[in-house]
CSV table of C-alpha atoms and ligand atoms in Angstrom, one decimal:
chain,number,residue,atom,x,y,z
A,1,UNK,CA,88.8,110.4,283.3
A,2,UNK,CA,86.3,113.3,282.8
A,3,UNK,CA,83.8,112.8,280.0
A,4,UNK,CA,84.3,114.6,276.8
A,5,UNK,CA,81.7,115.9,274.3
A,6,UNK,CA,82.0,117.8,271.1
A,7,UNK,CA,79.6,120.1,269.3
A,8,UNK,CA,80.3,121.1,265.7
A,9,UNK,CA,78.4,124.1,264.4
A,10,UNK,CA,77.4,123.6,260.8
A,11,UNK,CA,74.0,125.0,260.3
A,12,UNK,CA,74.9,128.3,258.7
A,13,UNK,CA,74.2,129.1,255.0
A,14,UNK,CA,77.6,130.8,254.3
A,15,UNK,CA,76.1,133.7,252.4
A,16,UNK,CA,79.6,135.1,251.9
A,17,UNK,CA,80.7,132.1,249.9
A,18,UNK,CA,78.1,133.1,247.1
A,19,UNK,CA,77.4,129.6,246.3
A,20,UNK,CA,74.7,127.0,245.7
A,21,UNK,CA,76.9,124.5,247.8
A,22,UNK,CA,76.5,125.0,251.6
A,23,UNK,CA,79.5,126.5,253.1
A,24,UNK,CA,80.7,123.6,255.2
A,25,UNK,CA,80.6,121.3,252.2
A,26,UNK,CA,83.0,123.2,250.1
A,27,UNK,CA,86.0,121.0,249.9
A,28,UNK,CA,89.5,121.9,251.1
A,29,UNK,CA,91.7,119.5,249.0
A,30,UNK,CA,90.1,116.2,249.3
A,31,UNK,CA,87.0,116.6,251.6
A,32,UNK,CA,84.4,119.0,252.7
A,33,UNK,CA,85.6,121.4,255.4
A,34,UNK,CA,83.4,120.2,258.0
A,35,UNK,CA,84.7,116.6,257.5
A,36,UNK,CA,88.1,117.9,258.2
A,37,UNK,CA,86.9,119.3,261.5
A,38,UNK,CA,85.2,116.1,262.5
A,39,UNK,CA,88.1,113.8,261.4
A,40,UNK,CA,90.6,116.0,263.6
A,41,UNK,CA,88.2,116.4,266.6
A,42,UNK,CA,87.7,112.6,266.5
A,43,UNK,CA,91.3,112.0,267.2
A,44,UNK,CA,90.6,113.0,270.8
A,45,UNK,CA,88.6,110.4,272.7
A,46,UNK,CA,85.0,111.5,272.9
A,47,UNK,CA,81.9,110.3,274.6
A,48,UNK,CA,79.6,112.0,272.3
A,49,UNK,CA,79.8,114.1,269.1
A,50,UNK,CA,76.8,116.2,268.0
A,51,UNK,CA,76.8,118.2,264.7
A,52,UNK,CA,74.3,121.1,264.5
A,53,UNK,CA,72.9,121.2,260.9
A,54,UNK,CA,70.4,123.7,259.3
A,55,UNK,CA,71.0,124.9,255.8
A,56,UNK,CA,71.3,121.9,253.6
A,57,UNK,CA,70.9,119.6,256.6
A,58,UNK,CA,70.0,116.5,254.4
A,59,UNK,CA,73.3,116.9,252.4
A,60,UNK,CA,75.5,117.8,255.3
A,61,UNK,CA,74.2,114.8,257.2
A,62,UNK,CA,74.8,112.5,254.2
A,63,UNK,CA,78.3,113.7,253.8
A,64,UNK,CA,79.1,113.2,257.5
A,65,UNK,CA,77.2,109.9,257.7
A,66,UNK,CA,77.1,107.8,260.9
A,67,UNK,CA,80.2,109.5,262.3
A,68,UNK,CA,78.0,111.9,264.4
A,69,UNK,CA,74.6,112.5,265.9
A,70,UNK,CA,72.7,115.5,264.5
A,71,UNK,CA,70.4,118.2,265.6
A,72,UNK,CA,68.7,120.6,263.4
A,73,UNK,CA,68.7,124.3,264.0
A,74,UNK,CA,65.6,125.4,262.2
A,75,UNK,CA,66.4,129.1,262.2
A,76,UNK,CA,70.0,130.4,262.2
A,77,UNK,CA,69.6,132.8,265.1
A,78,UNK,CA,73.4,132.8,265.8
A,79,UNK,CA,76.1,130.5,267.2
A,80,UNK,CA,74.8,130.7,270.9
A,81,UNK,CA,71.4,129.5,269.6
A,82,UNK,CA,73.0,126.8,267.6
A,83,UNK,CA,74.7,125.3,270.6
A,84,UNK,CA,71.4,125.4,272.6
A,85,UNK,CA,69.9,123.0,270.0
A,86,UNK,CA,72.1,120.4,271.6
A,87,UNK,CA,70.8,120.9,275.0
A,88,UNK,CA,68.5,117.9,275.0
A,89,UNK,CA,71.4,115.7,274.3
A,90,UNK,CA,73.9,117.2,276.7
A,91,UNK,CA,72.2,119.0,279.5
A,92,UNK,CA,73.0,118.0,283.0
A,93,UNK,CA,75.9,115.9,282.0
A,94,UNK,CA,79.2,116.3,283.8
A,95,UNK,CA,82.3,116.7,281.7
A,96,UNK,CA,83.9,118.9,279.2
A,97,UNK,CA,82.3,120.1,276.0
A,98,UNK,CA,84.4,121.4,273.1
A,99,UNK,CA,82.7,123.5,270.5
A,100,UNK,CA,84.2,124.0,267.0
A,101,UNK,CA,82.9,125.8,264.1
A,102,UNK,CA,82.5,123.7,260.9
A,103,UNK,CA,84.4,126.4,258.9
A,104,UNK,CA,87.8,126.0,260.6
A,105,UNK,CA,89.2,123.0,258.9
A,106,UNK,CA,92.9,123.3,259.6
A,107,UNK,CA,92.9,123.0,263.4
A,108,UNK,CA,94.7,119.8,264.1
A,109,UNK,CA,93.8,116.9,266.5
A,110,UNK,CA,96.9,117.9,268.5
A,111,UNK,CA,95.6,121.3,269.1
A,112,UNK,CA,92.3,120.0,270.2
A,113,UNK,CA,93.9,117.6,272.6
A,114,UNK,CA,96.1,120.4,274.0
A,115,UNK,CA,93.0,122.6,274.6
A,116,UNK,CA,91.2,119.9,276.4
A,117,UNK,CA,94.2,119.0,278.5
A,118,UNK,CA,94.8,122.8,279.4
A,119,UNK,CA,91.0,123.2,280.2
A,120,UNK,CA,90.9,120.2,282.5
A,121,UNK,CA,94.2,121.1,284.2
A,122,UNK,CA,93.2,124.7,285.0
A,123,UNK,CA,89.7,123.6,286.0
A,124,UNK,CA,88.3,126.7,284.2
A,125,UNK,CA,84.7,126.9,283.3
A,126,UNK,CA,85.6,128.0,279.8
A,127,UNK,CA,88.8,128.0,277.9
A,128,UNK,CA,89.0,129.7,274.6
A,129,UNK,CA,91.4,128.9,271.9
A,130,UNK,CA,92.8,132.2,270.6
A,131,UNK,CA,95.5,133.2,268.1
A,132,UNK,CA,97.3,136.3,267.0
A,133,UNK,CA,96.1,137.3,263.6
A,134,UNK,CA,98.1,139.4,261.2
A,135,UNK,CA,94.9,140.8,259.9
A,136,UNK,CA,92.3,140.3,262.5
A,137,UNK,CA,89.4,141.9,260.5
A,138,UNK,CA,86.1,140.1,260.7
A,139,UNK,CA,87.0,137.8,263.8
A,140,UNK,CA,85.8,138.3,267.3
A,141,UNK,CA,88.5,140.0,269.4
A,142,UNK,CA,89.7,138.8,272.8
A,143,UNK,CA,89.5,141.5,275.5
A,144,UNK,CA,91.8,141.2,278.4
A,145,UNK,CA,91.8,143.1,281.7
A,146,UNK,CA,94.8,144.7,283.4
A,147,UNK,CA,95.8,141.4,284.9
A,148,UNK,CA,95.8,140.0,281.4
A,149,UNK,CA,92.8,137.8,282.3
A,150,UNK,CA,90.1,137.3,279.5
A,151,UNK,CA,87.2,139.5,280.2
A,152,UNK,CA,85.0,138.9,277.1
A,153,UNK,CA,84.9,138.5,273.4
A,154,UNK,CA,83.7,141.3,271.2
A,155,UNK,CA,82.5,140.7,267.6
A,156,UNK,CA,84.3,142.7,264.9
A,157,UNK,CA,81.0,144.4,264.0
A,158,UNK,CA,80.3,145.4,267.6
A,159,UNK,CA,83.9,146.4,268.4
A,160,UNK,CA,85.2,150.0,269.0
A,161,UNK,CA,88.1,151.2,267.1
A,162,UNK,CA,90.3,150.5,270.1
A,163,UNK,CA,88.9,147.0,270.4
A,164,UNK,CA,89.5,146.4,266.6
A,165,UNK,CA,93.2,147.3,267.0
A,166,UNK,CA,93.5,144.1,269.1
A,167,UNK,CA,95.0,141.3,267.2
A,168,UNK,CA,94.2,138.4,269.5
A,169,UNK,CA,91.2,136.7,268.0
A,170,UNK,CA,88.6,134.2,269.0
A,171,UNK,CA,89.2,131.1,266.8
A,172,UNK,CA,85.6,129.9,267.4
A,173,UNK,CA,86.9,126.9,269.5
A,174,UNK,CA,86.2,126.5,273.1
A,175,UNK,CA,86.2,124.0,275.9
A,176,UNK,CA,83.4,124.4,278.5
A,177,UNK,CA,82.3,122.9,281.6
A,178,UNK,CA,79.3,121.3,280.0
A,179,UNK,CA,76.8,122.2,282.9
A,180,UNK,CA,78.2,125.8,283.1
A,181,UNK,CA,77.8,126.2,279.4
A,182,UNK,CA,74.1,125.4,279.3
A,183,UNK,CA,73.4,127.5,282.3
A,184,UNK,CA,75.2,130.5,280.9
A,185,UNK,CA,73.6,130.1,277.4
A,186,UNK,CA,70.2,131.0,279.0
A,187,UNK,CA,71.6,134.5,279.7
A,188,UNK,CA,72.7,135.2,276.1
A,189,UNK,CA,70.7,138.0,274.4
A,190,UNK,CA,70.7,139.1,270.8
A,191,UNK,CA,71.1,142.8,271.7
A,192,UNK,CA,73.9,143.5,269.2
A,193,UNK,CA,74.6,144.8,265.7
A,194,UNK,CA,73.7,141.4,264.0
A,195,UNK,CA,70.7,140.6,266.2
A,196,UNK,CA,72.2,137.2,266.8
A,197,UNK,CA,72.6,135.1,269.9
A,198,UNK,CA,76.5,135.0,270.2
A,199,UNK,CA,78.1,132.0,271.6
A,200,UNK,CA,81.3,134.0,272.6
A,201,UNK,CA,79.1,136.1,275.0
A,202,UNK,CA,79.1,133.1,277.2
A,203,UNK,CA,82.7,134.0,278.1
A,204,UNK,CA,81.8,137.4,279.3
A,205,UNK,CA,78.7,136.0,281.1
A,206,UNK,CA,80.8,133.5,283.0
A,207,UNK,CA,83.4,136.2,283.9
A,208,UNK,CA,80.6,138.3,285.4
A,209,UNK,CA,79.5,135.3,287.5
A,210,UNK,CA,83.2,135.3,288.7
A,211,UNK,CA,83.9,132.0,287.2
A,212,UNK,CA,87.3,131.0,286.0
A,213,UNK,CA,87.7,131.7,282.4
A,214,UNK,CA,91.0,131.3,280.5
A,215,UNK,CA,92.4,131.6,277.0
A,216,UNK,CA,94.7,129.1,275.3
A,217,UNK,CA,96.8,131.0,272.8
A,218,UNK,CA,98.1,129.0,269.8
A,219,UNK,CA,101.2,129.8,268.1
A,220,UNK,CA,100.1,129.2,264.6
A,221,UNK,CA,97.2,131.6,263.3
A,222,UNK,CA,97.2,129.7,260.0
A,223,UNK,CA,95.8,126.7,261.7
A,224,UNK,CA,92.8,128.5,263.0
A,225,UNK,CA,91.7,130.3,259.8
A,226,UNK,CA,88.0,130.6,259.5
A,227,UNK,CA,86.5,130.3,256.0
A,228,UNK,CA,83.9,132.7,255.2
A,229,UNK,CA,84.4,133.5,251.5
A,230,UNK,CA,86.3,132.1,248.5
A,231,UNK,CA,89.5,134.0,249.3
A,232,UNK,CA,89.7,132.4,252.6
A,233,UNK,CA,89.0,129.1,251.1
A,234,UNK,CA,92.0,129.6,248.7
A,235,UNK,CA,94.2,130.5,251.7
A,236,UNK,CA,93.1,127.3,253.5
A,237,UNK,CA,93.9,125.2,250.6
A,238,UNK,CA,97.3,127.0,250.3
A,239,UNK,CA,98.2,126.5,254.0
A,240,UNK,CA,97.1,122.9,253.9
A,241,UNK,CA,99.1,122.3,250.7
A,242,UNK,CA,102.3,123.8,252.3
A,243,UNK,CA,101.8,121.8,255.6
A,244,UNK,CA,101.6,118.5,253.6
A,245,UNK,CA,104.4,119.4,251.2
A,246,UNK,CA,106.6,120.3,254.1
A,247,UNK,CA,106.1,117.1,256.0
A,248,UNK,CA,107.0,115.1,252.7
A,249,UNK,CA,110.2,117.1,252.2
A,250,UNK,CA,111.0,116.5,255.9
A,251,UNK,CA,110.7,112.8,255.1
A,252,UNK,CA,113.2,112.9,252.1
A,253,UNK,CA,110.9,113.6,249.3
A,254,UNK,CA,112.2,116.3,246.7
A,255,UNK,CA,109.4,118.7,245.8
A,256,UNK,CA,110.9,121.1,243.1
A,257,UNK,CA,108.2,123.8,243.5
A,258,UNK,CA,106.1,123.3,246.5
A,259,UNK,CA,103.9,126.3,245.6
A,260,UNK,CA,102.7,124.3,242.4
A,261,UNK,CA,102.5,120.8,243.7
A,262,UNK,CA,99.2,119.4,245.2
A,263,UNK,CA,99.5,116.3,247.3
A,264,UNK,CA,96.4,115.2,249.2
A,265,UNK,CA,96.5,114.3,252.7
A,266,UNK,CA,96.3,110.5,252.4
A,267,UNK,CA,99.1,110.1,249.9
A,268,UNK,CA,102.2,108.2,250.9
A,269,UNK,CA,105.5,109.0,249.3
A,270,UNK,CA,108.8,107.3,249.9
A,271,UNK,CA,112.2,108.7,250.2
A,272,UNK,CA,114.1,110.1,247.2
A,273,UNK,CA,110.9,110.4,245.1
A,274,UNK,CA,110.9,113.6,243.1
A,275,UNK,CA,107.7,115.5,242.4
A,276,UNK,CA,108.0,118.1,239.7
A,277,UNK,CA,106.0,121.2,239.3
A,278,UNK,CA,102.4,121.1,238.3
A,279,UNK,CA,101.7,117.8,239.7
A,280,UNK,CA,98.6,116.7,241.6
A,281,UNK,CA,98.6,113.4,243.6
A,282,UNK,CA,95.3,112.4,245.1
A,283,UNK,CA,93.3,109.8,246.9
A,284,UNK,CA,95.1,106.9,248.6
A,285,UNK,CA,98.1,106.9,246.2
A,286,UNK,CA,101.4,105.4,247.1
A,287,UNK,CA,104.5,106.8,245.4
A,288,UNK,CA,107.6,104.4,246.0
A,289,UNK,CA,111.3,105.4,246.5
A,290,UNK,CA,112.9,107.4,243.8
A,291,UNK,CA,109.9,107.6,241.5
A,292,UNK,CA,109.6,110.8,239.6
A,293,UNK,CA,106.2,112.3,239.1
A,294,UNK,CA,105.6,115.1,236.7
A,295,UNK,CA,106.0,117.8,235.5
A,296,UNK,CA,102.3,118.2,235.1
A,297,UNK,CA,101.0,114.7,236.0
A,298,UNK,CA,97.7,114.0,237.8
A,299,UNK,CA,97.8,110.7,239.8
A,300,UNK,CA,94.6,109.4,241.6
A,301,UNK,CA,94.4,106.3,243.7
A,302,UNK,CA,97.5,104.7,242.2
A,303,UNK,CA,100.4,102.6,243.4
A,304,UNK,CA,103.5,103.8,241.7
A,305,UNK,CA,106.7,101.6,242.0
A,306,UNK,CA,110.3,102.4,242.6
A,307,UNK,CA,112.1,104.5,240.0
A,308,UNK,CA,109.1,104.8,237.8
A,309,UNK,CA,108.7,108.1,235.8
A,310,UNK,CA,105.2,109.6,235.0
A,311,UNK,CA,105.7,112.8,232.9
A,312,UNK,CA,102.8,115.1,231.8
A,313,UNK,CA,100.2,112.3,232.1
A,314,UNK,CA,97.0,111.3,233.9
A,315,UNK,CA,96.8,107.9,235.8
A,316,UNK,CA,93.9,106.7,238.0
A,317,UNK,CA,93.0,103.6,240.1
A,318,UNK,CA,95.8,101.5,238.7
A,319,UNK,CA,98.9,99.8,239.8
A,320,UNK,CA,102.2,100.7,238.2
A,321,UNK,CA,105.3,98.7,238.8
A,322,UNK,CA,109.0,99.5,239.2
A,323,UNK,CA,111.1,101.2,236.6
A,324,UNK,CA,108.1,102.0,234.3
A,325,UNK,CA,108.3,104.9,231.9
A,326,UNK,CA,105.0,106.7,231.2
A,327,UNK,CA,104.4,109.8,229.1
A,328,UNK,CA,104.6,112.4,228.0
A,329,UNK,CA,100.8,112.8,227.4
A,330,UNK,CA,99.7,109.2,228.3
A,331,UNK,CA,96.4,108.4,230.0
A,332,UNK,CA,96.3,105.3,232.3
A,333,UNK,CA,92.6,104.6,233.1
A,334,UNK,CA,91.2,102.6,235.9
A,335,UNK,CA,91.9,99.0,236.7
A,336,UNK,CA,95.1,98.9,234.8
A,337,UNK,CA,98.1,96.8,236.1
A,338,UNK,CA,101.5,97.9,234.5
A,339,UNK,CA,104.4,95.6,235.2
A,340,UNK,CA,108.0,96.4,235.9
A,341,UNK,CA,110.1,98.0,233.2
A,342,UNK,CA,107.1,98.5,230.8
A,343,UNK,CA,106.9,101.6,228.7
A,344,UNK,CA,103.9,103.6,227.8
A,345,UNK,CA,104.7,106.6,225.6
A,346,UNK,CA,103.2,109.6,223.8
A,347,UNK,CA,99.6,109.8,223.3
A,348,UNK,CA,98.8,106.3,224.5
A,349,UNK,CA,95.6,105.5,226.3
A,350,UNK,CA,95.4,102.4,228.4
A,351,UNK,CA,92.2,101.2,230.1
A,352,UNK,CA,91.6,98.1,232.2
A,353,UNK,CA,94.7,96.5,230.7
A,354,UNK,CA,97.4,94.2,232.2
A,355,UNK,CA,100.7,95.0,230.6
A,356,UNK,CA,103.6,92.4,231.3
A,357,UNK,CA,107.1,93.1,232.2
A,358,UNK,CA,109.3,94.9,229.7
A,359,UNK,CA,106.3,95.5,227.3
A,360,UNK,CA,106.2,98.7,225.2
A,361,UNK,CA,103.4,100.7,223.8
A,362,UNK,CA,105.4,103.6,222.7
A,363,UNK,CA,103.2,105.8,220.5
A,364,UNK,CA,99.6,106.9,219.7
A,365,UNK,CA,97.6,103.7,220.7
A,366,UNK,CA,94.4,102.7,222.5
A,367,UNK,CA,94.7,99.6,224.4
A,368,UNK,CA,91.6,98.8,226.5
A,369,UNK,CA,90.3,95.5,228.1
A,370,UNK,CA,93.5,93.8,227.2
A,371,UNK,CA,95.9,91.2,228.8
A,372,UNK,CA,99.2,91.8,227.3
A,373,UNK,CA,102.1,89.4,228.2
A,374,UNK,CA,105.7,90.3,228.7
A,375,UNK,CA,108.2,91.7,226.2
A,376,UNK,CA,105.5,92.6,223.8
A,377,UNK,CA,105.9,95.4,221.4
A,378,UNK,CA,102.8,97.3,220.4
A,379,UNK,CA,103.4,99.4,217.4
A,380,UNK,CA,102.4,103.0,216.8
A,381,UNK,CA,98.9,103.5,216.2
A,382,UNK,CA,97.6,100.1,217.5
A,383,UNK,CA,94.0,99.9,218.6
A,384,UNK,CA,92.2,97.2,220.6
A,385,UNK,CA,88.6,97.3,219.1
A,386,UNK,CA,87.0,96.4,222.4
A,387,UNK,CA,83.5,97.6,222.0
A,388,UNK,CA,80.8,96.6,219.5
A,389,UNK,CA,78.3,99.3,220.7
A,390,UNK,CA,76.9,97.0,223.4
A,391,UNK,CA,79.5,94.8,225.1
A,392,UNK,CA,83.2,95.0,225.9
A,393,UNK,CA,85.5,92.2,224.8
A,394,UNK,CA,89.0,91.0,225.8
A,395,UNK,CA,92.2,91.3,223.6
A,396,UNK,CA,94.9,88.9,224.7
A,397,UNK,CA,98.5,89.4,223.4
A,398,UNK,CA,100.8,86.6,224.5
A,399,UNK,CA,104.5,87.1,225.6
A,400,UNK,CA,107.0,88.2,222.9
A,401,UNK,CA,104.4,89.1,220.3
A,402,UNK,CA,105.1,92.0,217.9
A,403,UNK,CA,102.1,94.1,216.8
A,404,UNK,CA,103.0,96.1,213.6
A,405,UNK,CA,102.0,99.8,213.4
A,406,UNK,CA,98.4,100.8,212.7
A,407,UNK,CA,96.9,97.4,213.5
A,408,UNK,CA,93.3,96.9,214.7
A,409,UNK,CA,92.8,94.0,217.0
A,410,UNK,CA,89.0,93.1,216.9
A,411,UNK,CA,88.1,91.7,220.3
A,412,UNK,CA,87.6,89.0,221.4
A,413,UNK,CA,90.8,87.9,220.0
A,414,UNK,CA,94.1,86.3,221.0
A,415,UNK,CA,97.6,87.0,219.4
A,416,UNK,CA,99.7,84.0,220.3
A,417,UNK,CA,103.1,83.9,221.8
A,418,UNK,CA,106.0,85.1,219.8
A,419,UNK,CA,103.8,85.8,216.7
A,420,UNK,CA,104.0,88.9,214.4
A,421,UNK,CA,101.1,91.0,213.2
A,422,UNK,CA,102.0,92.9,210.0
A,423,UNK,CA,101.6,96.6,210.0
A,424,UNK,CA,98.2,97.9,209.0
A,425,UNK,CA,96.4,94.6,209.6
A,426,UNK,CA,92.8,94.4,210.9
A,427,UNK,CA,92.9,91.1,213.0
A,428,UNK,CA,89.5,89.4,213.4
A,429,UNK,CA,90.7,85.8,214.1
A,430,UNK,CA,93.1,84.4,216.6
A,431,UNK,CA,96.7,84.3,215.6
A,432,UNK,CA,98.6,81.1,216.5
A,433,UNK,CA,101.8,81.4,218.3
A,434,UNK,CA,105.0,82.0,216.2
A,435,UNK,CA,102.8,82.8,213.1
A,436,UNK,CA,102.8,85.9,210.9
A,437,UNK,CA,99.3,87.4,210.5
A,438,UNK,CA,98.8,89.7,207.5
A,439,UNK,CA,95.2,91.2,207.1
A,440,UNK,CA,95.3,93.9,204.6
A,441,UNK,CA,94.7,94.4,201.0
A,442,UNK,CA,97.6,93.2,198.8
A,443,UNK,CA,99.3,96.1,197.1
A,444,UNK,CA,99.4,96.3,193.2
A,445,UNK,CA,101.5,98.7,191.3
A,446,UNK,CA,100.4,100.0,187.9
A,447,UNK,CA,103.6,101.0,186.1
A,448,UNK,CA,103.5,104.4,184.5
A,449,UNK,CA,99.9,105.1,185.4
A,450,UNK,CA,100.6,108.3,187.3
A,451,UNK,CA,102.5,109.9,184.4
A,452,UNK,CA,99.9,108.9,182.0
A,453,UNK,CA,97.2,110.5,184.3
A,454,UNK,CA,99.1,113.7,184.5
A,455,UNK,CA,99.5,114.0,180.7
A,456,UNK,CA,95.8,113.5,180.2
A,457,UNK,CA,95.0,116.3,182.7
A,458,UNK,CA,97.1,118.7,180.6
A,459,UNK,CA,94.8,118.3,177.5
B,501,UD1,C1,82.7,133.3,264.6
B,501,UD1,C2,82.6,134.0,266.1
B,501,UD1,C3,83.9,134.9,266.0
B,501,UD1,C4,85.1,134.1,265.7
B,501,UD1,C5,85.0,133.4,264.4
B,501,UD1,C6,86.1,132.5,264.2
B,501,UD1,C7,80.4,134.1,266.8
B,501,UD1,C8,79.2,135.1,267.1
B,501,UD1,N1,81.5,134.6,266.3
B,501,UD1,O1,82.3,134.4,263.7
B,501,UD1,O2,84.0,135.4,267.4
B,501,UD1,O3,86.3,135.0,265.6
B,501,UD1,O4,83.8,132.6,264.3
B,501,UD1,O5,86.1,131.8,262.9
B,501,UD1,O6,80.3,133.0,267.1
B,501,UD1,N2,76.5,128.7,262.7
B,501,UD1,C9,75.4,127.9,263.0
B,501,UD1,N3,74.2,128.4,263.3
B,501,UD1,C10,74.0,129.8,263.3
B,501,UD1,C11,75.1,130.6,262.9
B,501,UD1,C12,76.4,130.0,262.6
B,501,UD1,O7,75.4,126.6,263.0
B,501,UD1,O8,73.0,130.3,263.6
B,501,UD1,C13,77.7,128.0,262.3
B,501,UD1,C14,78.1,128.3,260.9
B,501,UD1,O9,77.7,127.3,260.0
B,501,UD1,C15,79.7,128.3,261.1
B,501,UD1,C16,79.9,128.6,262.5
B,501,UD1,O10,78.6,128.5,263.2
B,501,UD1,O11,80.2,126.9,260.8
B,501,UD1,C17,80.5,130.0,262.7
B,501,UD1,O12,79.5,130.9,262.1
B,501,UD1,P1,80.0,132.2,261.3
B,501,UD1,O13,78.8,132.9,260.8
B,501,UD1,O14,80.9,131.8,260.3
B,501,UD1,O15,80.7,133.1,262.3
B,501,UD1,P2,81.9,134.2,262.2
B,501,UD1,O16,81.2,135.4,261.8
B,501,UD1,O17,82.9,133.7,261.4
B,502,CA,CA1,83.3,131.8,260.2
C-alpha cells in the first residue's frame, strides 16, 4: 500500500478569536480543537504525522504530546509557507500527504479515509475536500471550468463578486502526491491581498502544469466548519453536541431536550436511560440502563448504575450503584462509592466516602472521609469532623447504626454496628455496637422563670 503522511497546520495565532489562548488550543467540548483533528486523522493508518507549530509552540506541543512530530514555523507567512516547513521531513518521499488545518475539528476519521481512498483511486496529484456552504463568506471558493473540473481556489478576500457567489468552498483539507506537492510549493507566491503564501494556490499551479486535480465534495458542510472566531466556536460546539446526542438517541437513550444537553464524546450511555434538560455528562462517565440524569445535573468521570436517579446535583470521579437516589442539590465529590439503593438527599455533600447498601443521608449533611456500612440512617445535619487543620481522619459507621440529627462525629471515630447516636451529640469516642451514645448537655427546666423575667422587664 502507498505510504500515507499527514501535516497539521497549527502555527497561526488566531487573531480573530481575540484571546490570550492560542486558537487551536480552544476546546470544543472536551479537548482542544487541534486534538480533535489529530485524533480523527490518526484513525487512518499513517506512516508519519507532522504538526506545524508557531504561536504558542511550547503549549501546543505540550498538549499534543508524543502523538506527533513537530516543526516550528517561525513567521506565519501563510498556509503554503507553513507546509514548506515540513519539507525536510517529507521531501522526496513517495506517497500521499494529507494536509489538514488545526481549526477544523469536526471532520471525521471516515471522511479522511474516504478522501485518501478517492485520491489514490483517481491517481490525481491533488484532491481537495470541498463542501457546499449555506453562507460561504470567508472561505476559499472552488473555481471549476466548463467541464466542471477544478481550476483553482480563490480566497474570499481576493475573489471577484462573481466568484464570491460560488458556494462550493475549500475545507482546507487536501490529499497530495507528496513529491508533486513540494515541487509545486516552490512556485507559490505571496502576490495577493493578504501578502501570504497560500497553500490552495498549489491546486491552480498543478492544473496549469496539466496535472490531474480533483475535488471530493462532502455532503455535510457542518463537518467541515473552520473556526476563526468565537461565533464559529459556538457553532462547532453545537454541531458536535447534536451529533453526539443523535447517536445516543438512535441507541435508545431518551434525551428530553437535546439542545440543552451536553454529553462529551467519551461518555457511554445504555438503553432506556433518560437525560433531562440542562445536564452535562463529561469525561469517561458510564450511565447504565434506565438511569435518570437531571434535570440540571453535572456528572464527571462517574459510573452510574441501573435505574439510579441524579437530580439537580453534581457528581465527579465516583462510583454510584443501582437504584440509588441522589438530589435534589447534592454534591458527590471524588472517590466516593455509593452502593445500591442508597439515598443522598437535599443539600448533602459527600466526599471520599463509602456508603453501604440501602443507607440514607437524606438532608443537610457533610460526610467526608467516611466508611459507612449498610442500612445506616444518617440524620439531618450530621457532620463528620474529618479535618483538624492539618490532617484528615476517617469516620467509620457500621451497619444498621442510627445517627441522630445534628450530630458531630469527631474523626477518627467508629460508631459500632446497630448503635444509636442521640440527636445533637458531639461524638469524640468510639461507640460500641448496640449502644446508645449521648454527648450533649443535660437539659434543665426552671419552672416559671420566663414569666418572672417578663414581669421584671415591665418595671
Ligand atoms: C483557509 C484556506 C481557505 C479555506 C479555509 C477553510 C488558505 C490560504 N486559505 O483559510 O481556502 O476555505 O482555510 O477553513 O489556506 N496557519 C499556519 N501558518 C500560517 C497561517 C496559517 O500554520 O502561516 C494555520 C492556522 O493555524 C490554521 C490553518 O493554518 O489552523 C488555517 O489558517 P487560517 O488563517 O485559519 O486560514 P483561513 O483564512 O481560515
Ligand atoms: Ca480557518
